[in-house]
CSV table of C-alpha atoms in Angstrom, one decimal:
chain,number,residue,atom,x,y,z
A,698,MET,CA,-22.3,120.6,-76.9
A,699,ASN,CA,-18.7,121.7,-77.8
A,700,PHE,CA,-19.2,120.8,-81.5
A,701,ARG,CA,-22.4,122.8,-81.6
A,702,LEU,CA,-20.8,125.8,-80.0
A,703,ARG,CA,-18.0,125.6,-82.6
A,704,ILE,CA,-20.5,125.7,-85.4
A,705,ALA,CA,-22.5,128.5,-83.8
A,706,ALA,CA,-19.3,130.6,-83.2
A,707,ALA,CA,-18.1,130.1,-86.8
A,708,VAL,CA,-21.4,131.0,-88.4
A,709,ALA,CA,-21.8,134.1,-86.2
A,710,VAL,CA,-18.9,135.9,-87.9
A,711,ALA,CA,-20.9,135.8,-91.2
A,712,SER,CA,-23.6,137.9,-89.7
A,713,LEU,CA,-21.3,140.9,-89.8
A,714,LEU,CA,-21.3,140.6,-93.6
A,715,PRO,CA,-24.0,142.5,-95.4
A,716,CYS,CA,-26.5,139.7,-95.7
A,717,GLU,CA,-27.2,137.6,-92.6
A,718,LEU,CA,-26.3,133.9,-92.6
A,719,THR,CA,-27.5,132.1,-89.6
A,720,ALA,CA,-27.4,128.5,-90.8
A,721,GLN,CA,-26.0,125.8,-88.4
A,722,ARG,CA,-27.3,123.2,-90.9
A,723,GLU,CA,-28.7,123.0,-94.3
A,724,ARG,CA,-31.6,125.3,-94.8
A,725,LEU,CA,-33.6,127.6,-97.1
A,726,ILE,CA,-34.7,131.0,-95.8
A,727,VAL,CA,-37.2,133.5,-97.2
A,728,ARG,CA,-37.6,136.7,-95.3
A,729,THR,CA,-39.3,140.1,-96.0
A,730,GLU,CA,-38.9,143.3,-94.0
A,731,GLY,CA,-40.4,146.8,-94.0
A,732,PHE,CA,-39.4,150.1,-92.5
A,733,GLY,CA,-41.9,152.9,-91.8
A,734,ALA,CA,-41.8,156.2,-93.7
A,735,THR,CA,-39.7,159.0,-92.2
A,736,PRO,CA,-38.8,162.6,-93.1
A,737,VAL,CA,-35.4,163.0,-94.8
A,738,THR,CA,-33.0,165.9,-95.7
A,739,VAL,CA,-33.8,166.7,-99.3
A,740,PRO,CA,-30.7,167.4,-101.3
A,741,ALA,CA,-30.5,170.9,-102.9
A,742,GLY,CA,-31.9,171.0,-106.4
A,743,SER,CA,-33.8,167.7,-106.0
A,744,ALA,CA,-37.5,167.3,-106.2
A,745,MET,CA,-37.7,164.1,-104.3
A,746,ALA,CA,-40.4,163.6,-101.7
A,747,ASN,CA,-39.5,164.6,-98.1
A,748,GLU,CA,-40.3,161.1,-96.8
A,749,HIS,CA,-38.2,157.9,-97.2
A,750,ALA,CA,-39.6,154.4,-96.9
A,751,GLN,CA,-37.7,151.1,-97.4
A,752,GLN,CA,-38.7,147.4,-98.0
A,753,GLY,CA,-36.6,144.3,-98.5
A,754,VAL,CA,-36.6,140.7,-99.5
A,755,GLN,CA,-34.0,138.1,-98.7
A,756,LEU,CA,-33.4,134.5,-100.0
A,757,THR,CA,-30.7,132.3,-98.5
A,758,LEU,CA,-29.7,128.7,-99.3
A,759,ALA,CA,-27.0,126.9,-97.2
A,760,HIS,CA,-25.5,123.4,-97.3
A,761,ARG,CA,-23.1,121.9,-94.8
A,762,LEU,CA,-20.3,119.4,-95.6
A,763,VAL,CA,-18.6,117.7,-92.7
A,764,ARG,CA,-15.1,116.2,-93.3
A,765,GLN,CA,-12.3,114.5,-91.3
A,766,GLN,CA,-14.6,113.2,-88.5
A,767,GLY,CA,-16.0,116.6,-87.8
A,768,SER,CA,-12.7,118.5,-87.5
A,769,THR,CA,-13.5,120.3,-90.8
A,770,VAL,CA,-16.8,121.8,-91.7
A,771,ILE,CA,-17.5,123.6,-95.0
A,772,MET,CA,-20.6,125.7,-95.5
A,773,LEU,CA,-21.6,126.5,-99.1
A,774,GLY,CA,-24.5,128.8,-99.8
A,775,ALA,CA,-25.9,131.7,-101.8
A,776,GLN,CA,-27.9,134.8,-101.0
A,777,TRP,CA,-29.9,137.4,-102.7
A,778,ARG,CA,-31.3,140.5,-101.1
A,779,GLY,CA,-33.4,143.2,-102.8
A,780,VAL,CA,-34.0,146.6,-101.1
A,781,ARG,CA,-36.6,149.1,-102.5
A,782,ALA,CA,-36.1,152.7,-101.5
A,783,ASP,CA,-37.2,156.2,-102.5
A,784,LEU,CA,-34.2,158.0,-104.1
A,785,PRO,CA,-34.1,161.3,-106.0
A,786,ARG,CA,-33.8,161.3,-109.8
A,787,SER,CA,-32.3,164.7,-110.2
A,788,GLY,CA,-28.8,166.0,-109.4
A,789,PHE,CA,-27.9,167.8,-106.2
A,790,GLY,CA,-27.9,171.4,-107.3
A,791,GLY,CA,-28.9,170.5,-110.9
A,792,SER,CA,-32.2,170.2,-112.7
A,793,THR,CA,-35.1,168.9,-110.7
A,794,GLY,CA,-37.2,165.8,-111.2
A,795,PRO,CA,-39.6,163.5,-109.3
A,796,SER,CA,-38.5,160.9,-106.7
A,797,ASP,CA,-37.8,157.4,-108.0
A,798,ARG,CA,-38.6,154.0,-106.5
A,799,THR,CA,-35.3,152.3,-106.9
A,800,THR,CA,-34.3,148.6,-106.3
A,801,LEU,CA,-30.9,147.8,-105.0
A,802,HIS,CA,-29.5,144.2,-105.2
A,803,VAL,CA,-26.9,142.1,-103.4
A,804,ALA,CA,-26.3,138.7,-104.9
A,805,THR,CA,-23.4,136.6,-103.4
A,806,ALA,CA,-21.9,133.2,-103.0
A,807,ASP,CA,-21.2,132.2,-99.3
A,808,LEU,CA,-18.1,130.2,-98.7
A,809,MET,CA,-17.1,129.3,-95.1
A,810,LEU,CA,-14.4,127.0,-93.7
A,811,LEU,CA,-14.3,125.8,-90.1
A,812,ARG,CA,-11.2,124.0,-88.9
A,813,THR,CA,-10.7,122.8,-85.3
A,814,SER,CA,-7.3,123.1,-83.8
A,815,GLY,CA,-6.8,121.0,-80.6
A,816,ALA,CA,-9.6,120.5,-78.2
A,817,LYS,CA,-10.6,124.2,-77.7
A,818,HIS,CA,-9.9,126.3,-80.7
A,819,THR,CA,-11.7,126.7,-84.1
A,820,LEU,CA,-10.2,128.7,-87.0
A,821,VAL,CA,-12.7,130.2,-89.4
A,822,GLY,CA,-12.5,131.8,-92.8
A,823,VAL,CA,-15.4,133.4,-94.6
A,824,LEU,CA,-15.6,134.7,-98.2
A,825,ARG,CA,-18.5,136.3,-99.8
A,826,PRO,CA,-17.9,137.2,-103.5
A,827,GLY,CA,-20.7,138.8,-105.5
A,828,LEU,CA,-22.5,141.8,-106.8
A,829,TYR,CA,-23.3,144.6,-104.4
A,830,GLY,CA,-25.5,146.9,-106.4
A,831,ASP,CA,-23.6,147.6,-109.7
A,832,GLY,CA,-20.2,146.6,-108.3
A,833,PHE,CA,-18.5,143.3,-107.9
A,834,ARG,CA,-16.2,142.7,-104.9
A,835,VAL,CA,-15.3,140.1,-102.3
A,836,GLU,CA,-16.1,140.7,-98.6
A,837,GLY,CA,-14.9,138.3,-95.9
A,838,ALA,CA,-13.7,137.6,-92.4
A,839,ALA,CA,-11.2,135.7,-90.3
A,840,PHE,CA,-12.2,134.3,-86.9
A,841,VAL,CA,-10.5,132.5,-84.0
A,842,ASP,CA,-12.8,130.9,-81.4
A,843,ARG,CA,-12.0,129.4,-78.0
A,844,ILE,CA,-14.2,127.1,-75.9
A,845,VAL,CA,-13.6,128.3,-72.3
A,846,SER,CA,-16.2,125.9,-70.7
A,847,PRO,CA,-18.8,123.4,-71.8
A,848,ARG,CA,-21.3,126.2,-71.9
A,849,THR,CA,-19.3,129.2,-73.1
A,850,THR,CA,-17.4,130.1,-76.3
A,851,ILE,CA,-15.4,133.3,-76.7
A,852,GLY,CA,-13.7,134.5,-79.8
A,853,ALA,CA,-12.2,137.4,-81.7
A,854,GLY,CA,-11.5,138.3,-85.3
A,855,LEU,CA,-11.5,140.8,-88.1
A,856,SER,CA,-14.2,141.3,-90.8
A,857,TYR,CA,-13.9,143.3,-94.0
A,858,ALA,CA,-17.5,144.1,-94.9
A,859,SER,CA,-20.0,146.8,-95.4
A,860,SER,CA,-22.6,146.1,-92.7
A,861,PHE,CA,-22.1,149.7,-91.5
A,862,GLY,CA,-23.0,150.9,-95.1
A,863,GLN,CA,-19.4,151.7,-95.8
A,864,LEU,CA,-16.8,149.0,-96.6
A,865,LEU,CA,-14.5,148.8,-93.6
A,866,PRO,CA,-12.1,146.5,-91.6
A,867,ILE,CA,-14.1,145.8,-88.4
A,868,PRO,CA,-12.7,144.1,-85.3
A,869,VAL,CA,-15.2,141.7,-83.7
A,870,VAL,CA,-15.7,140.0,-80.4
A,871,HIS,CA,-17.9,136.9,-80.2
A,872,VAL,CA,-19.6,135.3,-77.3
A,873,VAL,CA,-21.9,132.2,-77.2
A,874,ALA,CA,-23.1,131.2,-73.7
A,875,ARG,CA,-25.7,128.8,-72.4
A,876,PRO,CA,-26.2,129.9,-68.7
A,877,SER,CA,-29.1,127.6,-68.4
A,878,ARG,CA,-30.9,124.9,-70.4
A,879,ARG,CA,-33.5,127.4,-71.6
A,880,ILE,CA,-31.4,130.5,-72.1
A,881,LEU,CA,-28.9,131.2,-75.0
A,882,VAL,CA,-26.8,134.4,-75.4
A,883,ASP,CA,-25.2,134.8,-78.8
A,884,ALA,CA,-23.4,138.1,-79.6
A,885,LEU,CA,-21.0,139.2,-82.3
A,886,LEU,CA,-20.1,142.8,-81.3
A,887,PRO,CA,-20.5,145.4,-82.7
A,888,ALA,CA,-22.7,143.8,-85.4
A,889,ARG,CA,-25.4,142.0,-83.4
A,890,GLY,CA,-26.5,140.5,-80.1
A,891,ASP,CA,-29.3,138.0,-79.4
A,892,VAL,CA,-30.7,136.7,-76.1
A,893,TRP,CA,-33.0,133.6,-76.5
A,894,TRP,CA,-35.5,132.0,-74.1
A,895,MET,CA,-36.7,128.6,-75.2
A,896,PRO,CA,-39.8,127.7,-73.0
A,897,ARG,CA,-40.6,124.6,-75.0
A,898,LYS,CA,-39.5,122.6,-78.0
A,899,GLY,CA,-40.3,124.4,-81.2
A,900,LEU,CA,-40.7,127.8,-79.7
A,901,ASP,CA,-37.9,130.4,-79.1
A,902,LEU,CA,-38.5,133.9,-77.8
A,903,GLY,CA,-35.8,136.5,-77.9
A,904,LEU,CA,-34.5,140.1,-78.0
A,905,SER,CA,-32.3,141.2,-80.9
A,906,ALA,CA,-30.0,144.1,-81.6
A,907,ALA,CA,-28.7,144.0,-85.1
A,908,LEU,CA,-26.9,146.1,-87.8
A,909,ALA,CA,-27.6,145.3,-91.4
A,910,GLY,CA,-26.4,147.3,-94.4
A,911,ALA,CA,-24.3,147.4,-97.6
A,912,GLN,CA,-22.3,149.7,-99.8
A,913,TYR,CA,-24.0,149.6,-103.1
A,914,GLY,CA,-22.5,150.5,-106.5
A,915,LEU,CA,-24.9,152.6,-108.5
A,916,THR,CA,-25.9,152.1,-112.1
A,917,THR,CA,-25.7,154.9,-114.6
A,918,SER,CA,-29.4,155.8,-114.2
A,919,GLN,CA,-29.1,155.8,-110.4
A,920,ARG,CA,-26.1,158.1,-110.2
A,921,ARG,CA,-26.7,161.7,-109.1
A,922,ASN,CA,-24.2,164.5,-109.5
A,923,GLY,CA,-21.4,162.1,-110.0
A,924,ALA,CA,-22.2,159.8,-107.0
A,925,GLU,CA,-20.9,156.4,-107.7
A,926,ALA,CA,-22.1,154.5,-104.6
A,927,LEU,CA,-24.7,154.5,-101.9
A,928,TRP,CA,-24.1,153.8,-98.2
A,929,LEU,CA,-27.2,152.2,-96.6
A,930,ALA,CA,-27.5,150.7,-93.1
A,931,ASN,CA,-30.1,150.2,-90.3
A,932,ALA,CA,-29.4,149.3,-86.7
A,933,THR,CA,-32.5,147.8,-85.1
A,934,LEU,CA,-33.6,146.7,-81.6
A,935,GLY,CA,-36.7,144.6,-80.8
A,936,PRO,CA,-38.2,141.2,-79.8
A,937,GLN,CA,-38.1,138.2,-82.0
A,938,LEU,CA,-39.7,134.8,-82.4
A,939,ARG,CA,-38.9,131.4,-83.9
A,940,TRP,CA,-41.8,128.9,-84.1
A,941,ALA,CA,-41.8,125.4,-85.5
A,942,PRO,CA,-45.4,124.1,-85.8
A,943,ARG,CA,-45.6,120.6,-84.3
A,944,GLY,CA,-41.8,120.8,-83.6
A,945,GLY,CA,-41.1,120.1,-87.3
A,946,LYS,CA,-38.4,121.4,-89.7
A,947,LEU,CA,-40.4,124.3,-91.0
A,948,GLN,CA,-39.9,127.4,-88.9
A,949,VAL,CA,-41.7,130.7,-88.9
A,950,THR,CA,-39.7,133.7,-87.8
A,951,ALA,CA,-40.9,137.2,-86.8
A,952,GLU,CA,-39.2,140.3,-85.5
A,953,ALA,CA,-40.4,143.9,-84.8
A,954,GLY,CA,-39.2,147.0,-83.0
A,955,MET,CA,-37.5,150.3,-83.7
A,956,THR,CA,-34.4,151.4,-85.6
A,957,VAL,CA,-31.8,153.2,-83.4
A,958,VAL,CA,-29.3,154.3,-86.1
A,959,ARG,CA,-29.8,154.8,-89.8
A,960,ARG,CA,-27.5,155.7,-92.7
A,961,LEU,CA,-28.4,156.7,-96.3
A,962,GLU,CA,-25.7,158.7,-98.1
A,963,TYR,CA,-24.6,159.3,-101.7
A,964,VAL,CA,-20.9,158.8,-102.2
A,965,ARG,CA,-18.2,159.9,-104.7
A,966,ASP,CA,-14.5,158.9,-104.4
A,967,GLY,CA,-15.2,157.4,-101.0
A,968,ARG,CA,-16.7,160.6,-99.6
A,969,SER,CA,-20.3,161.4,-98.7
A,970,ILE,CA,-21.8,164.2,-101.0
A,971,ALA,CA,-25.4,164.0,-99.8
A,972,ASP,CA,-26.6,162.6,-96.5
A,973,LEU,CA,-30.4,162.1,-96.5
A,974,ALA,CA,-30.4,161.6,-92.7
A,975,PRO,CA,-33.4,159.4,-92.3
A,976,GLY,CA,-35.0,159.3,-88.9
A,977,ASN,CA,-35.8,156.3,-86.7
A,978,VAL,CA,-38.9,154.4,-87.5
A,979,PRO,CA,-40.7,151.1,-86.6
A,980,TYR,CA,-39.7,148.0,-88.5
A,981,ALA,CA,-41.0,144.5,-89.0
A,982,ARG,CA,-39.5,141.3,-90.4
A,983,LEU,CA,-41.3,138.1,-91.3
A,984,GLY,CA,-39.9,134.9,-92.7
A,985,VAL,CA,-39.9,131.1,-93.0
A,986,GLN,CA,-37.0,128.7,-93.0
A,987,ARG,CA,-36.9,125.1,-94.0
A,988,LEU,CA,-34.4,122.8,-92.3
A,989,PHE,CA,-33.1,119.7,-94.1
């Protein structure tokens, strides 16, 4: 149990980075998501529609290497995430034009090192170099985890990531607890929190609160009135499901609920120049993952 808790605690810090990584073993993940349409604040001088909708696709591949009799674990992976959103073509206060269906991309390598220290501590380093829209940068995290009992792990660390839409240093607190055989609590505050109930093998039911976003660099054709970046983030709350037919290695995942906080802003020189202020809407996520 202690070794599994160490793996879970280390992997959890990666969920504060812009694309979620939830692998405790080798796996391939394909997931789609959709957010309902909502009214937005139309920038002055823009002819964009007064509604905003968003869809996304995520691909994740992760491979685990265990070294030194389990005291060192290396996770190697790659992720791609595409988000399609309605964005204005015209400048803010300039000539007008129709709204544009724009695709924003994040493509990264995932590098994570877990190193146990003594019987109770695990040191974790995470690096995620890659393209965030039109800009290349490296996001990452450092994490220290402590096993306080056979069923509970508590840790703390610092992440430098753009899950809030804006690239920020973010202190984190992590908890993994197994109060009973069928209940699992896994939280990395303030990025996410999950409570799972496992009524039988191959079926997990849960409640999820999560924050997912990125700071995207904009291409020349996507820039408006000098904006060089876009801050995009969604905080969501809702039930979730993991189901493995016949208890096998192929899992179906589903999640639905409501957004509780949203961010969609054009940025120049690190400052917001147009906040579209999207409202809260229903969302749904559906995916499959193959364990190896």
